[in-house]
Amino acid sequence: MASPTIKLNSGHNMPLVGFGLWKVNNDTCADQVYEAIKAGYRLFDGACDYGNEVECGQGVKRALEEGLVKREELFIVSKLWNSFHEGDRVEPICRKQLSDWGVDYFDLYIVHFPIALKYVDPAVRYPPGWMSESDKLEFSSATIQETWAAMESLVDKNLTRSIGVSNFSSQLLMDLLRYARVRPATLQIEHHPYLTQPRLVEYAQKEGIAVTAYSSFGPLSFLELEAKRAQTTPPLFEHTTVRSIAERYGKTPAQVLLRWATQRNIAVIPKCNNPARLAQNLAVTGWDLDQSELEAIGSLDIGLRFNDPPSYGIYAPIF
């Protein structure tokens, strides 16, 4: 089953449903990417910070060599980490990431956070994480404008077809759009019924910027990180509103949560290593919730953000 696509402002088509690579273990990553391609996934959402891009590339290579898919049928996403925001650091790290994936271009390359940190040489530590080579949280003086100009040059050099941002507020988007020669094609944000961010979503979409939701299942995505907020928040899969809608349609709670997003033209990137759930997560576009159900799920919003750096001891209060 193929996912429907969103037409980006760059002219390229992005699948509405993809496979997220955050927290995919290195020892299983290649197989998971390969199996996801077999199951019909075409968008793969990776990042420098995930530390598994070499293994992702191995999975892609195997699928390409076996003729399961052609490179032009895949939509490969990666992200610029905070330590490489200076203008002269962007292209070299992008080229390293392309080499790790074993591909000539990314379909989408995203500024991961609106935070510029002091450069960490990949030969010293890779991925660099949040700390400098002195093991401190040290900020760089690189502006978003400087970083974005370097991102635009990646498009000029055909190293990526589209560029985007992640974890940006509407205010930062407004500023970026004032000087962007190449407009951001996508905005990736934490988005689930406990954190709906309706004004940000509306603004981005009105500006022709496609929105991608990460952590669509809310607290479930953060249990492995032992985040206190995630451990004490009722799971969305067990919420009576979500469960009752799922039962009504004969779907899983996960499918309902994903359809709640995709029906509003928000792309999703769930991850899963269970073959049955892989197929279920992809089958979230051929049926509709009614308006009252969309609103009922949206009404669960309590402004609860899980991916917040200070929550993990990182004093970068961007939200």
mmCIF file of C-alpha atoms in Angstrom:
data_model
loop_
_atom_site.group_PDB
_atom_site.id
_atom_site.type_symbol
_atom_site.label_atom_id
_atom_site.label_comp_id
_atom_site.label_asym_id
_atom_site.label_seq_id
_atom_site.Cartn_x
_atom_site.Cartn_y
_atom_site.Cartn_z
ATOM 1 C CA MET A 1 0.000 0.000 0.000
ATOM 2 C CA ALA A 2 1.427 3.375 -1.029
ATOM 3 C CA SER A 3 0.898 6.487 1.045
ATOM 4 C CA PRO A 4 -0.779 9.532 -0.510
ATOM 5 C CA THR A 5 1.547 12.489 -0.897
ATOM 6 C CA ILE A 6 1.686 16.189 -0.052
ATOM 7 C CA LYS A 7 2.873 18.585 -2.766
ATOM 8 C CA LEU A 8 5.641 20.668 -1.194
ATOM 9 C CA ASN A 9 6.296 24.288 -2.108
ATOM 10 C CA SER A 10 9.545 23.067 -3.685
ATOM 11 C CA GLY A 11 7.495 21.178 -6.263
ATOM 12 C CA HIS A 12 8.340 17.730 -4.892
ATOM 13 C CA ASN A 13 5.877 15.208 -3.455
ATOM 14 C CA MET A 14 6.309 14.000 0.127
ATOM 15 C CA PRO A 15 4.506 10.893 1.430
ATOM 16 C CA LEU A 16 1.909 11.675 4.077
ATOM 17 C CA VAL A 17 2.965 8.646 6.140
ATOM 18 C CA GLY A 18 6.586 7.773 6.771
ATOM 19 C CA PHE A 19 8.814 5.763 9.077
ATOM 20 C CA GLY A 20 10.550 7.590 11.930
ATOM 21 C CA LEU A 21 14.092 6.520 12.795
ATOM 22 C CA TRP A 22 14.477 8.142 16.218
ATOM 23 C CA LYS A 23 15.453 5.555 18.869
ATOM 24 C CA VAL A 24 15.777 2.746 16.316
ATOM 25 C CA ASN A 25 18.617 0.613 17.678
ATOM 26 C CA ASN A 26 21.761 0.288 15.601
ATOM 27 C CA ASP A 27 21.746 -3.502 15.714
ATOM 28 C CA THR A 28 18.251 -3.742 14.209
ATOM 29 C CA CYS A 29 18.084 -0.537 12.174
ATOM 30 C CA ALA A 30 19.155 -1.902 8.777
ATOM 31 C CA ASP A 31 16.621 -4.724 8.997
ATOM 32 C CA GLN A 32 13.848 -2.384 10.154
ATOM 33 C CA VAL A 33 14.402 -0.001 7.250
ATOM 34 C CA TYR A 34 14.487 -2.913 4.814
ATOM 35 C CA GLU A 35 11.292 -4.440 6.226
ATOM 36 C CA ALA A 36 9.556 -1.058 6.202
ATOM 37 C CA ILE A 37 10.386 -0.660 2.521
ATOM 38 C CA LYS A 38 8.970 -4.135 1.892
ATOM 39 C CA ALA A 39 5.812 -3.102 3.758
ATOM 40 C CA GLY A 40 5.368 -0.093 1.477
ATOM 41 C CA TYR A 41 7.018 2.785 3.351
ATOM 42 C CA ARG A 42 8.811 5.286 1.153
ATOM 43 C CA LEU A 43 9.568 8.182 3.531
ATOM 44 C CA PHE A 44 12.303 7.652 6.122
ATOM 45 C CA ASP A 45 12.882 10.365 8.697
ATOM 46 C CA GLY A 46 16.424 10.336 10.028
ATOM 47 C CA ALA A 47 18.892 12.693 11.673
ATOM 48 C CA CYS A 48 22.524 13.082 12.595
ATOM 49 C CA ASP A 49 21.548 13.011 16.272
ATOM 50 C CA TYR A 50 19.899 9.600 15.978
ATOM 51 C CA GLY A 51 23.313 7.983 15.489
ATOM 52 C CA ASN A 52 22.045 5.308 13.095
ATOM 53 C CA GLU A 53 22.388 6.800 9.616
ATOM 54 C CA VAL A 54 25.025 4.285 8.486
ATOM 55 C CA GLU A 55 22.673 1.430 9.376
ATOM 56 C CA CYS A 56 19.721 3.210 7.722
ATOM 57 C CA GLY A 57 21.772 3.389 4.558
ATOM 58 C CA GLN A 58 22.554 -0.309 4.763
ATOM 59 C CA GLY A 59 18.852 -1.104 4.837
ATOM 60 C CA VAL A 60 18.204 1.164 1.855
ATOM 61 C CA LYS A 61 21.116 -0.346 -0.080
ATOM 62 C CA ARG A 62 19.805 -3.873 0.433
ATOM 63 C CA ALA A 63 16.349 -2.886 -0.810
ATOM 64 C CA LEU A 64 17.811 -1.113 -3.838
ATOM 65 C CA GLU A 65 20.083 -4.033 -4.715
ATOM 66 C CA GLU A 66 17.161 -6.462 -4.522
ATOM 67 C CA GLY A 67 15.057 -4.247 -6.755
ATOM 68 C CA LEU A 68 12.357 -3.673 -4.143
ATOM 69 C CA VAL A 69 12.427 0.040 -4.871
ATOM 70 C CA LYS A 70 14.288 2.649 -6.906
ATOM 71 C CA ARG A 71 16.098 5.545 -5.268
ATOM 72 C CA GLU A 72 13.753 8.076 -6.883
ATOM 73 C CA GLU A 73 10.805 6.305 -5.232
ATOM 74 C CA LEU A 74 12.209 6.929 -1.761
ATOM 75 C CA PHE A 75 11.927 10.170 0.232
ATOM 76 C CA ILE A 76 14.907 10.341 2.569
ATOM 77 C CA VAL A 77 14.929 12.974 5.282
ATOM 78 C CA SER A 78 17.822 13.989 7.498
ATOM 79 C CA LYS A 79 18.550 16.867 9.847
ATOM 80 C CA LEU A 80 21.279 19.389 10.604
ATOM 81 C CA TRP A 81 22.361 19.092 14.230
ATOM 82 C CA ASN A 82 22.854 22.101 16.497
ATOM 83 C CA SER A 83 26.651 21.834 16.496
ATOM 84 C CA PHE A 84 26.907 22.575 12.782
ATOM 85 C CA HIS A 85 24.977 25.836 12.404
ATOM 86 C CA GLU A 86 27.902 28.014 11.287
ATOM 87 C CA GLY A 87 27.658 28.680 7.572
ATOM 88 C CA ASP A 88 30.877 26.877 6.682
ATOM 89 C CA ARG A 89 29.949 23.791 8.716
ATOM 90 C CA VAL A 90 26.634 23.009 7.011
ATOM 91 C CA GLU A 91 27.795 21.589 3.688
ATOM 92 C CA PRO A 92 30.587 19.374 5.086
ATOM 93 C CA ILE A 93 28.298 17.721 7.635
ATOM 94 C CA CYS A 94 25.541 17.285 5.056
ATOM 95 C CA ARG A 95 28.037 15.544 2.770
ATOM 96 C CA LYS A 96 29.108 13.279 5.640
ATOM 97 C CA GLN A 97 25.496 12.361 6.324
ATOM 98 C CA LEU A 98 24.901 11.639 2.640
ATOM 99 C CA SER A 99 27.946 9.370 2.695
ATOM 100 C CA ASP A 100 26.632 7.604 5.794
ATOM 101 C CA TRP A 101 23.319 6.981 4.035
ATOM 102 C CA GLY A 102 25.102 5.986 0.815
ATOM 103 C CA VAL A 103 23.008 8.353 -1.320
ATOM 104 C CA ASP A 104 23.786 11.356 -3.538
ATOM 105 C CA TYR A 105 21.066 13.656 -2.269
ATOM 106 C CA PHE A 106 18.476 14.035 0.459
ATOM 107 C CA ASP A 107 14.873 14.638 -0.457
ATOM 108 C CA LEU A 108 14.534 16.888 2.578
ATOM 109 C CA TYR A 109 17.161 18.316 4.928
ATOM 110 C CA ILE A 110 15.898 19.977 8.098
ATOM 111 C CA VAL A 111 17.322 22.326 10.739
ATOM 112 C CA HIS A 112 16.718 20.085 13.760
ATOM 113 C CA PHE A 113 16.413 22.788 16.449
ATOM 114 C CA PRO A 114 16.610 26.593 16.389
ATOM 115 C CA ILE A 115 19.651 26.314 18.663
ATOM 116 C CA ALA A 116 23.259 26.968 17.595
ATOM 117 C CA LEU A 117 25.820 25.127 19.714
ATOM 118 C CA LYS A 118 29.594 25.270 19.675
ATOM 119 C CA TYR A 119 31.140 23.117 16.939
ATOM 120 C CA VAL A 120 32.188 19.580 17.795
ATOM 121 C CA ASP A 121 34.577 17.908 15.372
ATOM 122 C CA PRO A 122 33.042 14.608 14.150
ATOM 123 C CA ALA A 123 36.463 13.048 14.666
ATOM 124 C CA VAL A 124 36.167 13.861 18.374
ATOM 125 C CA ARG A 125 32.565 12.727 18.948
ATOM 126 C CA TYR A 126 29.780 11.791 16.550
ATOM 127 C CA PRO A 127 26.955 12.340 16.874
ATOM 128 C CA PRO A 128 27.983 15.262 19.066
ATOM 129 C CA GLY A 129 24.943 15.450 21.335
ATOM 130 C CA TRP A 130 24.286 18.621 23.307
ATOM 131 C CA MET A 131 27.653 19.121 24.962
ATOM 132 C CA SER A 132 30.773 20.761 23.556
ATOM 133 C CA GLU A 133 34.180 19.119 23.406
ATOM 134 C CA SER A 134 34.688 20.552 26.917
ATOM 135 C CA ASP A 135 31.609 18.610 28.034
ATOM 136 C CA LYS A 136 29.641 21.820 28.619
ATOM 137 C CA LEU A 137 26.542 23.320 27.061
ATOM 138 C CA GLU A 138 28.137 26.067 24.964
ATOM 139 C CA PHE A 139 26.261 28.171 22.438
ATOM 140 C CA SER A 140 27.527 29.386 19.096
ATOM 141 C CA SER A 141 26.983 32.896 17.717
ATOM 142 C CA ALA A 142 25.601 31.595 14.403
ATOM 143 C CA THR A 143 22.268 33.173 13.517
ATOM 144 C CA ILE A 144 19.389 31.349 11.915
ATOM 145 C CA GLN A 145 19.860 33.608 8.885
ATOM 146 C CA GLU A 146 23.475 32.455 8.505
ATOM 147 C CA THR A 147 22.445 28.819 8.860
ATOM 148 C CA TRP A 148 19.560 29.181 6.431
ATOM 149 C CA ALA A 149 21.732 30.750 3.728
ATOM 150 C CA ALA A 150 23.990 27.698 3.955
ATOM 151 C CA MET A 151 20.945 25.419 3.790
ATOM 152 C CA GLU A 152 19.843 27.202 0.616
ATOM 153 C CA SER A 153 23.244 26.531 -0.941
ATOM 154 C CA LEU A 154 22.632 22.796 -0.430
ATOM 155 C CA VAL A 155 19.613 23.108 -2.719
ATOM 156 C CA ASP A 156 21.696 25.036 -5.260
ATOM 157 C CA LYS A 157 24.273 22.235 -5.266
ATOM 158 C CA ASN A 158 21.647 19.470 -5.536
ATOM 159 C CA LEU A 159 22.662 17.966 -2.197
ATOM 160 C CA THR A 160 19.034 18.165 -1.101
ATOM 161 C CA ARG A 161 15.848 18.763 -3.033
ATOM 162 C CA SER A 162 13.981 20.543 -0.249
ATOM 163 C CA ILE A 163 14.906 22.183 3.040
ATOM 164 C CA GLY A 164 12.845 22.641 6.169
ATOM 165 C CA VAL A 165 12.858 23.341 9.887
ATOM 166 C CA SER A 166 11.878 21.560 13.071
ATOM 167 C CA ASN A 167 10.851 22.767 16.520
ATOM 168 C CA PHE A 168 10.391 26.350 15.270
ATOM 169 C CA SER A 169 7.744 28.665 16.696
ATOM 170 C CA SER A 170 5.495 30.810 14.530
ATOM 171 C CA GLN A 171 7.592 33.854 15.477
ATOM 172 C CA LEU A 172 10.776 32.190 14.209
ATOM 173 C CA LEU A 173 8.981 31.146 11.028
ATOM 174 C CA MET A 174 7.824 34.724 10.472
ATOM 175 C CA ASP A 175 11.392 35.949 10.840
ATOM 176 C CA LEU A 176 12.792 33.235 8.562
ATOM 177 C CA LEU A 177 10.279 34.000 5.835
ATOM 178 C CA ARG A 178 11.421 37.648 5.743
ATOM 179 C CA TYR A 179 14.815 36.736 4.319
ATOM 180 C CA ALA A 180 14.480 33.195 2.935
ATOM 181 C CA ARG A 181 15.410 32.917 -0.722
ATOM 182 C CA VAL A 182 14.311 29.273 -0.624
ATOM 183 C CA ARG A 183 11.245 28.971 1.586
ATOM 184 C CA PRO A 184 11.119 26.147 4.118
ATOM 185 C CA ALA A 185 9.137 23.294 2.599
ATOM 186 C CA THR A 186 8.218 21.661 5.893
ATOM 187 C CA LEU A 187 7.872 22.302 9.610
ATOM 188 C CA GLN A 188 8.317 19.281 11.875
ATOM 189 C CA ILE A 189 6.863 19.610 15.371
ATOM 190 C CA GLU A 190 5.772 17.565 18.348
ATOM 191 C CA HIS A 191 2.075 17.082 17.695
ATOM 192 C CA HIS A 192 -0.417 14.788 19.429
ATOM 193 C CA PRO A 193 -3.782 15.245 21.190
ATOM 194 C CA TYR A 194 -2.083 16.451 24.377
ATOM 195 C CA LEU A 195 -0.190 19.109 22.382
ATOM 196 C CA THR A 196 -2.112 20.245 19.300
ATOM 197 C CA GLN A 197 -0.481 23.663 18.641
ATOM 198 C CA PRO A 198 -3.381 24.781 16.407
ATOM 199 C CA ARG A 199 -2.162 28.331 15.730
ATOM 200 C CA LEU A 200 1.284 27.160 14.689
ATOM 201 C CA VAL A 201 -0.159 24.471 12.417
ATOM 202 C CA GLU A 202 -2.601 26.919 10.866
ATOM 203 C CA TYR A 203 0.067 29.553 10.268
ATOM 204 C CA ALA A 204 2.515 27.133 8.642
ATOM 205 C CA GLN A 205 -0.118 25.639 6.371
ATOM 206 C CA LYS A 206 -1.403 29.089 5.361
ATOM 207 C CA GLU A 207 2.158 29.964 4.372
ATOM 208 C CA GLY A 208 2.373 26.845 2.213
ATOM 209 C CA ILE A 209 4.676 25.017 4.620
ATOM 210 C CA ALA A 210 3.769 21.354 5.096
ATOM 211 C CA VAL A 211 3.558 20.205 8.712
ATOM 212 C CA THR A 212 4.962 16.893 9.917
ATOM 213 C CA ALA A 213 4.037 15.538 13.352
ATOM 214 C CA TYR A 214 6.530 13.661 15.448
ATOM 215 C CA SER A 215 5.635 11.728 18.621
ATOM 216 C CA SER A 216 2.065 11.209 17.387
ATOM 217 C CA PHE A 217 1.386 8.813 20.261
ATOM 218 C CA GLY A 218 2.295 11.367 22.939
ATOM 219 C CA PRO A 219 3.851 9.968 26.141
ATOM 220 C CA LEU A 220 4.490 6.536 24.612
ATOM 221 C CA SER A 221 7.327 7.998 22.537
ATOM 222 C CA PHE A 222 9.200 9.103 25.661
ATOM 223 C CA LEU A 223 8.827 6.174 28.065
ATOM 224 C CA GLU A 224 12.192 4.748 27.001
ATOM 225 C CA LEU A 225 13.843 8.009 28.046
ATOM 226 C CA GLU A 226 12.411 7.646 31.565
ATOM 227 C CA ALA A 227 10.825 11.075 31.279
ATOM 228 C CA LYS A 228 8.735 11.787 34.371
ATOM 229 C CA ARG A 229 6.025 13.565 32.372
ATOM 230 C CA ALA A 230 5.639 10.544 30.104
ATOM 231 C CA GLN A 231 5.494 8.079 32.972
ATOM 232 C CA THR A 232 2.768 9.980 34.820
ATOM 233 C CA THR A 233 0.568 10.932 31.850
ATOM 234 C CA PRO A 234 -2.340 8.604 30.908
ATOM 235 C CA PRO A 235 -1.466 6.759 27.671
ATOM 236 C CA LEU A 236 -3.391 8.005 24.646
ATOM 237 C CA PHE A 237 -3.950 4.417 23.505
ATOM 238 C CA GLU A 238 -6.020 3.858 26.655
ATOM 239 C CA HIS A 239 -7.940 7.127 26.618
ATOM 240 C CA THR A 240 -11.687 6.480 26.459
ATOM 241 C CA THR A 241 -12.190 9.005 23.651
ATOM 242 C CA VAL A 242 -9.561 7.400 21.453
ATOM 243 C CA ARG A 243 -10.573 3.829 22.304
ATOM 244 C CA SER A 244 -14.269 4.402 21.661
ATOM 245 C CA ILE A 245 -13.563 5.900 18.226
ATOM 246 C CA ALA A 246 -11.215 3.029 17.404
ATOM 247 C CA GLU A 247 -13.881 0.475 18.326
ATOM 248 C CA ARG A 248 -16.463 2.300 16.225
ATOM 249 C CA TYR A 249 -14.317 1.965 13.108
ATOM 250 C CA GLY A 250 -12.701 -1.376 13.846
ATOM 251 C CA LYS A 251 -9.283 0.302 13.974
ATOM 252 C CA THR A 252 -6.481 0.401 16.496
ATOM 253 C CA PRO A 253 -6.000 3.443 18.755
ATOM 254 C CA ALA A 254 -2.726 4.080 16.897
ATOM 255 C CA GLN A 255 -4.564 4.225 13.584
ATOM 256 C CA VAL A 256 -7.100 6.676 14.996
ATOM 257 C CA LEU A 257 -4.349 8.977 16.294
ATOM 258 C CA LEU A 258 -2.528 8.879 12.972
ATOM 259 C CA ARG A 259 -5.725 9.454 10.994
ATOM 260 C CA TRP A 260 -6.584 12.417 13.218
ATOM 261 C CA ALA A 261 -3.374 14.021 11.920
ATOM 262 C CA THR A 262 -3.345 12.869 8.295
ATOM 263 C CA GLN A 263 -6.987 13.833 7.749
ATOM 264 C CA ARG A 264 -5.904 17.398 8.523
ATOM 265 C CA ASN A 265 -3.041 17.115 6.003
ATOM 266 C CA ILE A 266 -0.389 16.697 8.688
ATOM 267 C CA ALA A 267 2.251 14.106 7.807
ATOM 268 C CA VAL A 268 3.191 11.453 10.371
ATOM 269 C CA ILE A 269 6.340 9.406 10.966
ATOM 270 C CA PRO A 270 5.588 6.557 13.416
ATOM 271 C CA LYS A 271 8.089 3.781 13.975
ATOM 272 C CA CYS A 272 7.370 0.127 14.609
ATOM 273 C CA ASN A 273 9.142 -3.218 14.288
ATOM 274 C CA ASN A 274 5.997 -5.386 14.381
ATOM 275 C CA PRO A 275 4.986 -6.429 10.818
ATOM 276 C CA ALA A 276 1.259 -6.238 11.530
ATOM 277 C CA ARG A 277 1.506 -2.783 13.083
ATOM 278 C CA LEU A 278 3.779 -1.626 10.278
ATOM 279 C CA ALA A 279 0.958 -2.295 7.832
ATOM 280 C CA GLN A 280 -1.667 -0.800 10.163
ATOM 281 C CA ASN A 281 0.278 2.443 10.611
ATOM 282 C CA LEU A 282 0.514 2.825 6.853
ATOM 283 C CA ALA A 283 -3.240 2.268 6.411
ATOM 284 C CA VAL A 284 -4.330 5.590 7.901
ATOM 285 C CA THR A 285 -5.518 7.516 4.846
ATOM 286 C CA GLY A 286 -8.266 5.505 3.164
ATOM 287 C CA TRP A 287 -11.033 6.254 5.666
ATOM 288 C CA ASP A 288 -12.294 9.326 7.494
ATOM 289 C CA LEU A 289 -13.257 10.371 10.994
ATOM 290 C CA ASP A 290 -16.238 12.693 11.193
ATOM 291 C CA GLN A 291 -15.818 16.299 12.263
ATOM 292 C CA SER A 292 -17.126 15.727 15.785
ATOM 293 C CA GLU A 293 -14.564 12.960 16.286
ATOM 294 C CA LEU A 294 -11.721 15.155 15.031
ATOM 295 C CA GLU A 295 -12.832 17.833 17.491
ATOM 296 C CA ALA A 296 -13.228 15.356 20.353
ATOM 297 C CA ILE A 297 -9.653 14.166 19.937
ATOM 298 C CA GLY A 298 -8.394 17.736 19.564
ATOM 299 C CA SER A 299 -10.172 18.720 22.774
ATOM 300 C CA LEU A 300 -7.742 16.522 24.729
ATOM 301 C CA ASP A 301 -5.153 19.270 24.304
ATOM 302 C CA ILE A 302 -3.526 20.300 27.589
ATOM 303 C CA GLY A 303 -0.425 21.927 26.147
ATOM 304 C CA LEU A 304 1.743 19.073 27.403
ATOM 305 C CA ARG A 305 5.123 19.027 25.676
ATOM 306 C CA PHE A 306 7.426 16.060 26.185
ATOM 307 C CA ASN A 307 10.362 17.034 23.941
ATOM 308 C CA ASP A 308 11.538 20.031 25.956
ATOM 309 C CA PRO A 309 15.323 20.365 26.503
ATOM 310 C CA PRO A 310 15.128 21.655 30.116
ATOM 311 C CA SER A 311 13.189 18.505 31.011
ATOM 312 C CA TYR A 312 16.368 16.554 30.270
ATOM 313 C CA GLY A 313 18.716 18.898 32.077
ATOM 314 C CA ILE A 314 19.589 20.933 28.960
ATOM 315 C CA TYR A 315 19.154 24.643 29.610
ATOM 316 C CA ALA A 316 17.941 25.651 26.184
ATOM 317 C CA PRO A 317 14.441 27.026 26.964
ATOM 318 C CA ILE A 318 13.198 27.476 23.397
ATOM 319 C CA PHE A 319 9.526 26.738 24.031
#
